PDB file of C-alpha atoms in Angstrom:
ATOM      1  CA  UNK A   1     -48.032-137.789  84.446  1.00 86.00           C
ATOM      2  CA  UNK A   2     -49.132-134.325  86.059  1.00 94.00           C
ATOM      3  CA  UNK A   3     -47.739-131.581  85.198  1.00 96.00           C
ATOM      4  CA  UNK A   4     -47.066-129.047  87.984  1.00 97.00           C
ATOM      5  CA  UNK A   5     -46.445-125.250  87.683  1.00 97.00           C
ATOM      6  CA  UNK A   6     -44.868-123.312  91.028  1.00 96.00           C
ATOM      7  CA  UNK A   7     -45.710-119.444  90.877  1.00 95.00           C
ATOM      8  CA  UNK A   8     -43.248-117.925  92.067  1.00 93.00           C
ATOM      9  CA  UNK A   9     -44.145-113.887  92.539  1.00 91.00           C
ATOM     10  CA  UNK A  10     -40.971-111.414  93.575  1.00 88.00           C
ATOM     11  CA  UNK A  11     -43.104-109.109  94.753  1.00 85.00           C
ATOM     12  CA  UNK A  12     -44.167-110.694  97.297  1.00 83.00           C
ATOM     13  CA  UNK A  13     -41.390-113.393  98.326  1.00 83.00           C
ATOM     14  CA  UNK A  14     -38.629-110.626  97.274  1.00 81.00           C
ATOM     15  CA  UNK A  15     -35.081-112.252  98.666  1.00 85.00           C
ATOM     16  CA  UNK A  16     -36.699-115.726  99.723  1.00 87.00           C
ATOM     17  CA  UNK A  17     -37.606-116.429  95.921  1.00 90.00           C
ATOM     18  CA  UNK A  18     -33.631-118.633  95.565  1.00 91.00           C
ATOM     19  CA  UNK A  19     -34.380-120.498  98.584  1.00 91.00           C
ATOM     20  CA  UNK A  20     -38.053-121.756  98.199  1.00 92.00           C
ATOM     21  CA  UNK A  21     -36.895-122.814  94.618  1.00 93.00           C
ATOM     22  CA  UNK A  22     -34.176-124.881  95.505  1.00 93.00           C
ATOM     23  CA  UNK A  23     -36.620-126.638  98.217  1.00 93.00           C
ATOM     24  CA  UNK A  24     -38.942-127.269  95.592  1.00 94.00           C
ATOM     25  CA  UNK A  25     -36.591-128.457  93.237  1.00 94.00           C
ATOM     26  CA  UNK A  26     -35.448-130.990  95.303  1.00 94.00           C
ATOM     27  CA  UNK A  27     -38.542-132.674  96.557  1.00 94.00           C
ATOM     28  CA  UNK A  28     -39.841-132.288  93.168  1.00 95.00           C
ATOM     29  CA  UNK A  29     -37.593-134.369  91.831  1.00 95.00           C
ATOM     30  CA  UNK A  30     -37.136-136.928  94.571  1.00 94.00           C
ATOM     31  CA  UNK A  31     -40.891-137.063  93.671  1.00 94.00           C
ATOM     32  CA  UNK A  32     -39.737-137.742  89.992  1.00 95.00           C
ATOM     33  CA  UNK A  33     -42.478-134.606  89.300  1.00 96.00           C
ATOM     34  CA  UNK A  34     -42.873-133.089  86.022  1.00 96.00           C
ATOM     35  CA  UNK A  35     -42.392-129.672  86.771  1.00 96.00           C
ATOM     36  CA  UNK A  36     -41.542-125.748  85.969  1.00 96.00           C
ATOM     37  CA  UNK A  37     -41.435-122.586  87.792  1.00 96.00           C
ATOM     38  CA  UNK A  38     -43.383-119.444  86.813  1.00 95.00           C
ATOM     39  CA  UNK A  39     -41.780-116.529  87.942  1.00 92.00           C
ATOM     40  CA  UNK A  40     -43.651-112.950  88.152  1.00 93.00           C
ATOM     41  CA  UNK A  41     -41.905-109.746  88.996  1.00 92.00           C
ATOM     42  CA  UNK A  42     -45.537-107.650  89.228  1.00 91.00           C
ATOM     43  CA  UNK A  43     -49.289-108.343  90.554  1.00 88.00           C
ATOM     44  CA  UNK A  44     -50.040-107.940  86.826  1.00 91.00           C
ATOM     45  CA  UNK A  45     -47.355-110.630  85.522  1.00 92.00           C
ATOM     46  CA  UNK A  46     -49.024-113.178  87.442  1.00 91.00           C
ATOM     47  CA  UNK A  47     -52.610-112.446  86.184  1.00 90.00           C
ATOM     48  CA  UNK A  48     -51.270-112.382  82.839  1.00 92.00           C
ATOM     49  CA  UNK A  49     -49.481-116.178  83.527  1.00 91.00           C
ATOM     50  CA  UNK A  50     -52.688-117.425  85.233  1.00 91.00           C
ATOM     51  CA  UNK A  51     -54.538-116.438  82.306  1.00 90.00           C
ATOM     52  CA  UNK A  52     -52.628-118.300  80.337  1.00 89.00           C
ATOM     53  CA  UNK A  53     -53.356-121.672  81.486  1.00 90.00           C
ATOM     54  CA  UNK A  54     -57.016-121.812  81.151  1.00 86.00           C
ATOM     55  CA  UNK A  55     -56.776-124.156  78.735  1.00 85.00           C
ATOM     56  CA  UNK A  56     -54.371-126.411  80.327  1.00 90.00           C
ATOM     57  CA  UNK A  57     -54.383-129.793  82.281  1.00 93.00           C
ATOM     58  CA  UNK A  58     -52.030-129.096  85.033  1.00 97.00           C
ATOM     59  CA  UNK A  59     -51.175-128.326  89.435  1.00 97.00           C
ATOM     60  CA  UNK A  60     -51.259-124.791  89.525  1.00 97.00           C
ATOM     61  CA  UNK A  61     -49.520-124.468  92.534  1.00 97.00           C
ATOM     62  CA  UNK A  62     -50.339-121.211  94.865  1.00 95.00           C
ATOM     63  CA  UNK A  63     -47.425-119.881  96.748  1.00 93.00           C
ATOM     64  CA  UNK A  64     -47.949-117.168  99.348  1.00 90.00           C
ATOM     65  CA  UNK A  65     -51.185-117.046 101.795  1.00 89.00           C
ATOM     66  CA  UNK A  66     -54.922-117.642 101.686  1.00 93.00           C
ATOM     67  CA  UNK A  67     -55.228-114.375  99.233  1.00 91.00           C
ATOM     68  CA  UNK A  68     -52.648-116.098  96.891  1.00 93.00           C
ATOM     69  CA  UNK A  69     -54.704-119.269  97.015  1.00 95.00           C
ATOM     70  CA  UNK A  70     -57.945-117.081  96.578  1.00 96.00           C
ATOM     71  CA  UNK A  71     -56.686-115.499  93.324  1.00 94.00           C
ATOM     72  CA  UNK A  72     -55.638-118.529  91.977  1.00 96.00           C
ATOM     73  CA  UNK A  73     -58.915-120.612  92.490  1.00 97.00           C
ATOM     74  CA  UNK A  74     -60.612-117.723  90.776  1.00 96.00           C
ATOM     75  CA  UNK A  75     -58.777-117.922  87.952  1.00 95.00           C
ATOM     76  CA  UNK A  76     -58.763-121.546  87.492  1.00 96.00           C
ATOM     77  CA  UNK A  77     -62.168-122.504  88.400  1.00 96.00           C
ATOM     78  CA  UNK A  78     -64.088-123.969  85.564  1.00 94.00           C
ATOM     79  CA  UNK A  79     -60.959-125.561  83.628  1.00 95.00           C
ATOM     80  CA  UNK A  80     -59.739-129.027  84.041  1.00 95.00           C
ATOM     81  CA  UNK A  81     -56.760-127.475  86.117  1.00 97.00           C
ATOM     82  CA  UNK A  82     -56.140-128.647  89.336  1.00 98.00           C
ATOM     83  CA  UNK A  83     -55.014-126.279  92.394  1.00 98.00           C
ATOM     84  CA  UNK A  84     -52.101-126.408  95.202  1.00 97.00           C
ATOM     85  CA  UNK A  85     -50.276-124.577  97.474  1.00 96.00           C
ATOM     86  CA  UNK A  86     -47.340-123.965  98.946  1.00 94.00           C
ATOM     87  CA  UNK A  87     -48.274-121.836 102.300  1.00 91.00           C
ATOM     88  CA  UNK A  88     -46.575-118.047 102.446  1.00 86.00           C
ATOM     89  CA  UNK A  89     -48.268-115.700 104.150  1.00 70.00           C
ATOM     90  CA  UNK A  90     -49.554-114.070 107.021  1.00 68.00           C
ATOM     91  CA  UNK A  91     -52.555-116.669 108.440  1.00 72.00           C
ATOM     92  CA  UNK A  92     -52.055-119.657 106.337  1.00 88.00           C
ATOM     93  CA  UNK A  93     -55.592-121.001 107.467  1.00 93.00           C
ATOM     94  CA  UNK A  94     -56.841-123.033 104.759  1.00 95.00           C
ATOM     95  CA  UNK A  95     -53.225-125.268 104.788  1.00 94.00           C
ATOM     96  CA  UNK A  96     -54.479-125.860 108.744  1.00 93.00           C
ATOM     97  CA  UNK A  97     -57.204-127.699 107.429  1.00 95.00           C
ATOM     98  CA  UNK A  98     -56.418-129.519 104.534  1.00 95.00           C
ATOM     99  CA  UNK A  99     -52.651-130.622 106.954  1.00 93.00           C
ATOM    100  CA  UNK A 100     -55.201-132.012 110.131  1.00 93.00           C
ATOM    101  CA  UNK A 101     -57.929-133.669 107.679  1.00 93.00           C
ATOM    102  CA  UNK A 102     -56.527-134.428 103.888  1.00 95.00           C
ATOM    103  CA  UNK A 103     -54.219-137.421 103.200  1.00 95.00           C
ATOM    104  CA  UNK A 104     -52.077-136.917 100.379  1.00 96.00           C
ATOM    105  CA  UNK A 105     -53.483-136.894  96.994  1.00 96.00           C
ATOM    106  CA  UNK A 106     -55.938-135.565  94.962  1.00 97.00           C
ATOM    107  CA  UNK A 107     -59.184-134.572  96.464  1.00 97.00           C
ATOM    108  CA  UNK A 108     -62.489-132.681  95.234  1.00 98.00           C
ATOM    109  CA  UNK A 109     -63.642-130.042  97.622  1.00 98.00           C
ATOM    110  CA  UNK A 110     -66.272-127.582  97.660  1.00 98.00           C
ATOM    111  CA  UNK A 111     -65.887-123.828  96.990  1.00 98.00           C
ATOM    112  CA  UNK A 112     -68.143-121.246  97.944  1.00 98.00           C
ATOM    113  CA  UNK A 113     -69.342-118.389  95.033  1.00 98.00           C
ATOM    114  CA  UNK A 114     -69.942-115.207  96.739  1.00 98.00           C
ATOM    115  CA  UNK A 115     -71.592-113.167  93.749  1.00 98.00           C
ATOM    116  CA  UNK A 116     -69.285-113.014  90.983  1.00 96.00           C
ATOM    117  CA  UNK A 117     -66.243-114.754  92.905  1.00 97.00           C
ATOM    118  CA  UNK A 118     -65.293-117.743  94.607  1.00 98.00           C
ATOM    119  CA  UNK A 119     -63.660-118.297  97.593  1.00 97.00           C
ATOM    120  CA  UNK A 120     -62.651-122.083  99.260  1.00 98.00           C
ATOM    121  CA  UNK A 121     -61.754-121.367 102.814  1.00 97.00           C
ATOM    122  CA  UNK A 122     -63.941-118.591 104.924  1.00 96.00           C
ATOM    123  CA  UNK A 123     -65.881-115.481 104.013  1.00 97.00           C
ATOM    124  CA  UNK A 124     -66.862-112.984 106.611  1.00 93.00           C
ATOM    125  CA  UNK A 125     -68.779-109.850 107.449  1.00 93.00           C
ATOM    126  CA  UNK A 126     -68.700-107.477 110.235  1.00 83.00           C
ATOM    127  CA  UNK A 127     -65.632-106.527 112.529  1.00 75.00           C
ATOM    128  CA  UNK A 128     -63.567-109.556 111.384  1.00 69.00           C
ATOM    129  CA  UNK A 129     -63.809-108.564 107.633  1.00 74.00           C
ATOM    130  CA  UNK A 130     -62.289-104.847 108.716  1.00 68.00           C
ATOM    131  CA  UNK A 131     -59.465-106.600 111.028  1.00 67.00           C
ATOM    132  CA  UNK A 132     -58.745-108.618 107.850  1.00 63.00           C
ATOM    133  CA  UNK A 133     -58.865-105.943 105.342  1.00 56.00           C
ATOM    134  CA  UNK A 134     -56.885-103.367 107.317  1.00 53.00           C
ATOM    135  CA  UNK A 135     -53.626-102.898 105.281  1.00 53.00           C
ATOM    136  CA  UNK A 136     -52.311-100.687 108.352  1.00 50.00           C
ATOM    137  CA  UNK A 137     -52.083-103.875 110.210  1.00 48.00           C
ATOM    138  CA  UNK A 138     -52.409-106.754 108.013  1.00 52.00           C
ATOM    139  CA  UNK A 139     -49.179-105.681 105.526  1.00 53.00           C
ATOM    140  CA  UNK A 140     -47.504-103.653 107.914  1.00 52.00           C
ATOM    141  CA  UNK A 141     -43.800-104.186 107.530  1.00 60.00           C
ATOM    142  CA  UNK A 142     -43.377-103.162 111.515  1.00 59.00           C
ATOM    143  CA  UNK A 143     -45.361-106.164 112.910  1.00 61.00           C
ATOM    144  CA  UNK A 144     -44.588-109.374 112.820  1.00 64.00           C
ATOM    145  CA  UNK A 145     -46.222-111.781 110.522  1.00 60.00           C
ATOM    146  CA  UNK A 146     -47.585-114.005 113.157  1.00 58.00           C
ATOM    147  CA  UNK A 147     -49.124-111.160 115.232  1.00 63.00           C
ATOM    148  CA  UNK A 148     -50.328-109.148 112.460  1.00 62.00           C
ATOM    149  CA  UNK A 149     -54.063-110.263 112.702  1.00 62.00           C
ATOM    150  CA  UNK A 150     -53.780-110.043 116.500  1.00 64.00           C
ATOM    151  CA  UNK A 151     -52.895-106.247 116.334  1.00 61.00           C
ATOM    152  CA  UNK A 152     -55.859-105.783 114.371  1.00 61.00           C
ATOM    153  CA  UNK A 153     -58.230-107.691 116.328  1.00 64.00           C
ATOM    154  CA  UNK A 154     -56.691-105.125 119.190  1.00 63.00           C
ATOM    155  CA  UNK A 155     -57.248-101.748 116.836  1.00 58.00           C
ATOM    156  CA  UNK A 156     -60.525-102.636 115.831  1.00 58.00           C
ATOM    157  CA  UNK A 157     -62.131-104.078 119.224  1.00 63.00           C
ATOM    158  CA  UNK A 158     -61.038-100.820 120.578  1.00 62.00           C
ATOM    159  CA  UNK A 159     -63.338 -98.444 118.087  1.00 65.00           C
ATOM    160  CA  UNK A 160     -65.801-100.905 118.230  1.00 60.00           C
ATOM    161  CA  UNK A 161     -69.488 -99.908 119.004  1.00 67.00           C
ATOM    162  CA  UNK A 162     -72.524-101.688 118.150  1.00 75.00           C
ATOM    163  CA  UNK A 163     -71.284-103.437 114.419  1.00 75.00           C
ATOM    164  CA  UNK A 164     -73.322-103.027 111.079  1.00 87.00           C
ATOM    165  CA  UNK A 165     -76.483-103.263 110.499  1.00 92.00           C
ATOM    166  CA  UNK A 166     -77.254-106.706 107.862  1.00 95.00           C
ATOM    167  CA  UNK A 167     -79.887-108.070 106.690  1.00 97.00           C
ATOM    168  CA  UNK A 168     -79.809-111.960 106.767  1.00 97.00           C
ATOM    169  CA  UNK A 169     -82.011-114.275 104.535  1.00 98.00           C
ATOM    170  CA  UNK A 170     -81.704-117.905 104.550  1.00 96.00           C
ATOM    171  CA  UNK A 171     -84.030-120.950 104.108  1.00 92.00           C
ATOM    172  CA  UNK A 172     -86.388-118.370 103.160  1.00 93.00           C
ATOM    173  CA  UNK A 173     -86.520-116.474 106.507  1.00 94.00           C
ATOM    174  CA  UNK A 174     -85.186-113.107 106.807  1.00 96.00           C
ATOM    175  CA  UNK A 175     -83.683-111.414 109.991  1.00 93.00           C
ATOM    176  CA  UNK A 176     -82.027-108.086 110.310  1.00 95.00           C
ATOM    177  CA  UNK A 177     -80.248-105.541 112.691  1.00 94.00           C
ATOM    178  CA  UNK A 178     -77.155-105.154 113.906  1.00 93.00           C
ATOM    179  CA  UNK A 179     -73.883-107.884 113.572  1.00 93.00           C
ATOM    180  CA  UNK A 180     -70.802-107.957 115.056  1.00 90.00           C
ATOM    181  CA  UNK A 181     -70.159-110.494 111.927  1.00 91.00           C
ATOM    182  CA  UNK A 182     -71.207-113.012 109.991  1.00 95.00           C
ATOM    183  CA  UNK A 183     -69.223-116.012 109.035  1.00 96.00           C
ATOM    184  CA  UNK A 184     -69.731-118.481 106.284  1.00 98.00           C
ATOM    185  CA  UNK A 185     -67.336-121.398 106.638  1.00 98.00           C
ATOM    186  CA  UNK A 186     -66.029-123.963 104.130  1.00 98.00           C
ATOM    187  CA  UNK A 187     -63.284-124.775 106.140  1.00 97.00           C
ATOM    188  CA  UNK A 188     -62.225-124.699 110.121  1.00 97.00           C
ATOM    189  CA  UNK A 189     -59.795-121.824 110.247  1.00 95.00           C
ATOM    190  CA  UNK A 190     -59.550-117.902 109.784  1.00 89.00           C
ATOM    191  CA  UNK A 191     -57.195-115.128 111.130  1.00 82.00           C
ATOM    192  CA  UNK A 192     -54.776-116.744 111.562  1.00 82.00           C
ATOM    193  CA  UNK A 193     -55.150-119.820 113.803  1.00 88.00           C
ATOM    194  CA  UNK A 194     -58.836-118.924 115.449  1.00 90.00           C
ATOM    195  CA  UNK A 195     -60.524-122.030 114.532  1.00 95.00           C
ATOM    196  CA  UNK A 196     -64.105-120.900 114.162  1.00 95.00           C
ATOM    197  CA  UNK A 197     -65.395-123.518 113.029  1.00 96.00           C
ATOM    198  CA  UNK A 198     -63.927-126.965 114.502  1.00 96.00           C
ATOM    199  CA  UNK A 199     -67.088-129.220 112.791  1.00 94.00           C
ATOM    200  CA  UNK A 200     -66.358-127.622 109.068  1.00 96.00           C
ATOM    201  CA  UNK A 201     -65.855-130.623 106.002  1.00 95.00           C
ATOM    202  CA  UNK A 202     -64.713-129.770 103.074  1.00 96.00           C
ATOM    203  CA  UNK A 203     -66.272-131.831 100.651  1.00 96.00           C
ATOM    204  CA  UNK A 204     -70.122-132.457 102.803  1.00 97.00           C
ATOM    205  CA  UNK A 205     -71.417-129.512 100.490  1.00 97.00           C
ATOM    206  CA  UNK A 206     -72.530-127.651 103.370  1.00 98.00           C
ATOM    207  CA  UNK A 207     -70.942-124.051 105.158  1.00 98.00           C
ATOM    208  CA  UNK A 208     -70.895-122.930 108.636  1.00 98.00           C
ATOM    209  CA  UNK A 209     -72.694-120.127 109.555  1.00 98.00           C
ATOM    210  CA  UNK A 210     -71.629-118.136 112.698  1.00 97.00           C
ATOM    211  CA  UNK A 211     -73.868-115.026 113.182  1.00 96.00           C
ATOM    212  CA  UNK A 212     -72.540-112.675 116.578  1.00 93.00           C
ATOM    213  CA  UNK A 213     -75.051-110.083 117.032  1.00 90.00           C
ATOM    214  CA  UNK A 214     -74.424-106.634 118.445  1.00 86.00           C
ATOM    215  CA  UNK A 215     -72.846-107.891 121.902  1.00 85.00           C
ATOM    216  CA  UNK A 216     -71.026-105.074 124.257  1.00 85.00           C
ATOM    217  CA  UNK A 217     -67.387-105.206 124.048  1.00 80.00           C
ATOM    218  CA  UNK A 218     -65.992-106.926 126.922  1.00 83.00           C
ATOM    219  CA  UNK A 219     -68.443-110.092 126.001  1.00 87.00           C
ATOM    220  CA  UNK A 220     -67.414-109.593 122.664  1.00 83.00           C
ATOM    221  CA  UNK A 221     -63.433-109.853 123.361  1.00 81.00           C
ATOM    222  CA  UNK A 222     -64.737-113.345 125.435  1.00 88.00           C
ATOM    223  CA  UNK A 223     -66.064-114.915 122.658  1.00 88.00           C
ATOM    224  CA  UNK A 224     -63.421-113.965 120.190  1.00 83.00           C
ATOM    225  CA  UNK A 225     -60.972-115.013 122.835  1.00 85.00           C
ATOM    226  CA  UNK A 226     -63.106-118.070 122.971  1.00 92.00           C
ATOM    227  CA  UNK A 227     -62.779-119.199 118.765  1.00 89.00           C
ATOM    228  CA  UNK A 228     -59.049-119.353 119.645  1.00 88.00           C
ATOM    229  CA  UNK A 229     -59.587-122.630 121.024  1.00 90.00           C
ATOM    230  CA  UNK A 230     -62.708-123.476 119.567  1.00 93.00           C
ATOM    231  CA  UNK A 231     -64.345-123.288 122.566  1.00 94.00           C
ATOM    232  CA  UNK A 232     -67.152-120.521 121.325  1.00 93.00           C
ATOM    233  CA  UNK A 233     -69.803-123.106 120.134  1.00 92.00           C
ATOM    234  CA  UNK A 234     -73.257-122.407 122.067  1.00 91.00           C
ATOM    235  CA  UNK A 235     -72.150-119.315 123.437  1.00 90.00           C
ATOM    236  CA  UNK A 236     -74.567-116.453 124.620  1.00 89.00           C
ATOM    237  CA  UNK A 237     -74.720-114.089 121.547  1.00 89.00           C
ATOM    238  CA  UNK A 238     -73.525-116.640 118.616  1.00 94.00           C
ATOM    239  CA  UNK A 239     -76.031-118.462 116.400  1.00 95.00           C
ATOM    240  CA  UNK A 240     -74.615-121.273 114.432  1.00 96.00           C
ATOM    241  CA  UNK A 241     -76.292-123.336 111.682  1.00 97.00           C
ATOM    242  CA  UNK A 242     -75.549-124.803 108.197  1.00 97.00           C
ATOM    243  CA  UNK A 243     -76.956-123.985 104.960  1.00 98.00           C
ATOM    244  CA  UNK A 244     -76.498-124.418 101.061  1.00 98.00           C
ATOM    245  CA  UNK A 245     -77.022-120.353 100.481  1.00 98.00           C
ATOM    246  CA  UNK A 246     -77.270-117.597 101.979  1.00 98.00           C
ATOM    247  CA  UNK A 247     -77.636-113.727 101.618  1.00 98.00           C
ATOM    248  CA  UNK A 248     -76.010-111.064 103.455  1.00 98.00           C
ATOM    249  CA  UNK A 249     -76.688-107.450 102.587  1.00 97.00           C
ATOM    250  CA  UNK A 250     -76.928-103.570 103.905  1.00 95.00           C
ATOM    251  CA  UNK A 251     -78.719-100.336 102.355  1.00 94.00           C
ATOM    252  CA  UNK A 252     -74.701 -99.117 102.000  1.00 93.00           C
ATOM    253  CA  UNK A 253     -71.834-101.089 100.381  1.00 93.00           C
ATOM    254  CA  UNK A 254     -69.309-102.650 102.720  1.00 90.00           C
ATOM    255  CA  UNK A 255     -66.381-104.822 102.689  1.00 88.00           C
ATOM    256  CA  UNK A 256     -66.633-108.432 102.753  1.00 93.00           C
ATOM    257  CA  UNK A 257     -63.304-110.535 103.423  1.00 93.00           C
ATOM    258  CA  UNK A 258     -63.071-113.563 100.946  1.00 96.00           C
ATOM    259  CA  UNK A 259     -59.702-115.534 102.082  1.00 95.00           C
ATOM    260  CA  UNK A 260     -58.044-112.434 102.837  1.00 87.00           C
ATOM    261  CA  UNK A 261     -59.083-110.662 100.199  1.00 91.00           C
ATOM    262  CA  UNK A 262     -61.400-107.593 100.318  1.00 91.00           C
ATOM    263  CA  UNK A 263     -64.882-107.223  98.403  1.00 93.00           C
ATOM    264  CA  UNK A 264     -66.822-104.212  98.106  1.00 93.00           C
ATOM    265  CA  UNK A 265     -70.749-104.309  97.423  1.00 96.00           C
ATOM    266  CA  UNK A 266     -74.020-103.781  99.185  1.00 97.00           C
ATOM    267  CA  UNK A 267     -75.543-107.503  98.637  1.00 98.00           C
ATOM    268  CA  UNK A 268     -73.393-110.709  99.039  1.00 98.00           C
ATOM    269  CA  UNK A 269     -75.173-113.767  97.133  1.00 98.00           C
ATOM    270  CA  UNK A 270     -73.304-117.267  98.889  1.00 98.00           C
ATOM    271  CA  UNK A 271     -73.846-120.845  97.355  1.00 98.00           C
ATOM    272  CA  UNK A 272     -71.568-123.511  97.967  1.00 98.00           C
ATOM    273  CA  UNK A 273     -70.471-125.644  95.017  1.00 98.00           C
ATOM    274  CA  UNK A 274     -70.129-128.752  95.339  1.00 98.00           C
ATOM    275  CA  UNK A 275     -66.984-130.376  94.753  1.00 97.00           C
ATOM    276  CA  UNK A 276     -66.161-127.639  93.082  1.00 98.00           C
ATOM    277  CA  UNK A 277     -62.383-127.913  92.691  1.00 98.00           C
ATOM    278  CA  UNK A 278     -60.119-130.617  92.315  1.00 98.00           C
ATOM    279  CA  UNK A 279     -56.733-129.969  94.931  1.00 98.00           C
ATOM    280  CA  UNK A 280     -53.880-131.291  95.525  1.00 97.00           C
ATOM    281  CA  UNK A 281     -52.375-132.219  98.797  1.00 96.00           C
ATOM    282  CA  UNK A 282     -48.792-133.289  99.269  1.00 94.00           C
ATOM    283  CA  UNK A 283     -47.762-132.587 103.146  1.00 91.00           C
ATOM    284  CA  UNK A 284     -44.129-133.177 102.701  1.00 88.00           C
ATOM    285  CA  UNK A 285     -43.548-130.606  99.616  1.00 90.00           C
ATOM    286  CA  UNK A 286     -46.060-128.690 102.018  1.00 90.00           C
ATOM    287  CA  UNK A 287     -43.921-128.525 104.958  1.00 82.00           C
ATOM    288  CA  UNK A 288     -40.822-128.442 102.792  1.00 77.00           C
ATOM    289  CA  UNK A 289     -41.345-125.856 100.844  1.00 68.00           C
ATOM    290  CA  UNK A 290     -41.749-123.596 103.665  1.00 66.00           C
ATOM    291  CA  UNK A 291     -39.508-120.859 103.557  1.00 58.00           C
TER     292      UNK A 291
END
């Protein structure tokens, strides 16, 4: 029987902690699961926990958004552990996904490395990484979850000029000037809800690239407007195309956005992994656990 481990982290669900674990204590054991509850009061508790079951055989089960999910792939990756999530957070993209195209069960799915990490859901480069990676915005405690991305997308379009200068090698040819972004997609969803990249499969061993060179603003804001509804594909400005690797990099460091989390470094080596990670899906305890 599989044994499954919730992380629960105060810090971050603070007075919803009681609630989620009564959820999951009831569909847990209607499920007649084998289970416990991890419970971290600091960022540095839960390393310390996730460290601790290298060595184990079990559902590590991610509670909290796409960054929660992010840092516990990367610490699990490698063992014979097996990752979940409960979704928490403010975008929730990669649960999209795996709710519209997974059945329930066990599934191996492919993982991208980026460098020295790993990420399994979208990395990007360019305007979108600083929307994600703006704390003024993305953690703000004034906005509303749900519109927290959108206020960025609004604070950064606004001081936008002509993006950053990349330099772009793949399938050994090499372009460079200036992006808006650069997106490398394992999965169809980023920023909460703009589905970027509708054809995405998570276990082909392929990513979707989505390269926006340096457009003006106002046909900039159309195309963004555009990935809402995943109606940007073979628009003026966007080149699209899949790969295995790929490497994006700059004569200065700059962030990267990996899940929601922020990377810093002036050369970003991508190759997906095949099958990389075995998940688990379970859309009722997905939807129930929901707090």
């Amino acid at each position: 029987m599989l044994h499954y481990v919730y992380l629960i982290n105060r810090f971050q669900l603070h007075n919803k902690c009681d609630e989620l674990m009564e959820k999951l204590r009831e569909v847990s054991e209607e499920l007649g699961r084998d289970y416990e509850f991890v419970i971290s009061e600091t960022p540095e508790e839960a390393q310390k926990a996730l460290a601790g079951f290298r060595d184990k055989d079990y559902v590590i089960t991610a509670i909290g958004g796409d960054g929660s999910i992010n840092h516990v792939l990367n610490a699990i990756v490698g063992t014979k552990n097996i990752l979940s999530f409960i979704p928490f957070g403010t975008g929730n993209d990669f649960c999209r996904t795996c709710v519209e195209s997974m059945e329930n069960g066990i599934h191996e799915v492919d993982i991208i490395r980026v460098n020295d990490r790993y990420c399994i859901n979208v990395a990007c480069f360019g305007i979108d990484a600083d929307m994600a990676n703006d704390d003024l915005f993305i953690h703000s405690k004034w906005i509303p979850r749900t519109m927290r991305f959108n206020a960025s997308v609004v604070g950064h379009f606004l001081r936008y000029k002509k993006g950053r200068r990349l330099r772009i090698e793949c399938k050994g040819k090499v372009r460079e000037g200036y992006f808006a972004t650069v997106i490398a997609a394992n999965c169809r969803y980023y920023g909460s809800g703009y589905n970027v990249s509708p054809q995405s499969v998570t276990d082909d061993g392929m990513m979707e690239i989505f390269e926006v060179g340096s457009l003006p603003r106002i046909p900039l804001a159309m195309l963004i407007l555009k990935m809402k509804k995943a109606r940007h594909l073979g628009s003026k400005g966007l080149k699209n195309y899949r790969t295995r690797s790929l490497v994006v990099s700059s004569d200065q460091p700059f962030k990267a956005n990996l899940d929601g989390e922020p990377y810093l470094s002036d050369r970003f080596e991508l190759e997906v992994i095949p099958k990389g990670i075995r998940l688990d899906v379970h859309k009722d305890v997905i939807l129930r656990g929901r707090v």
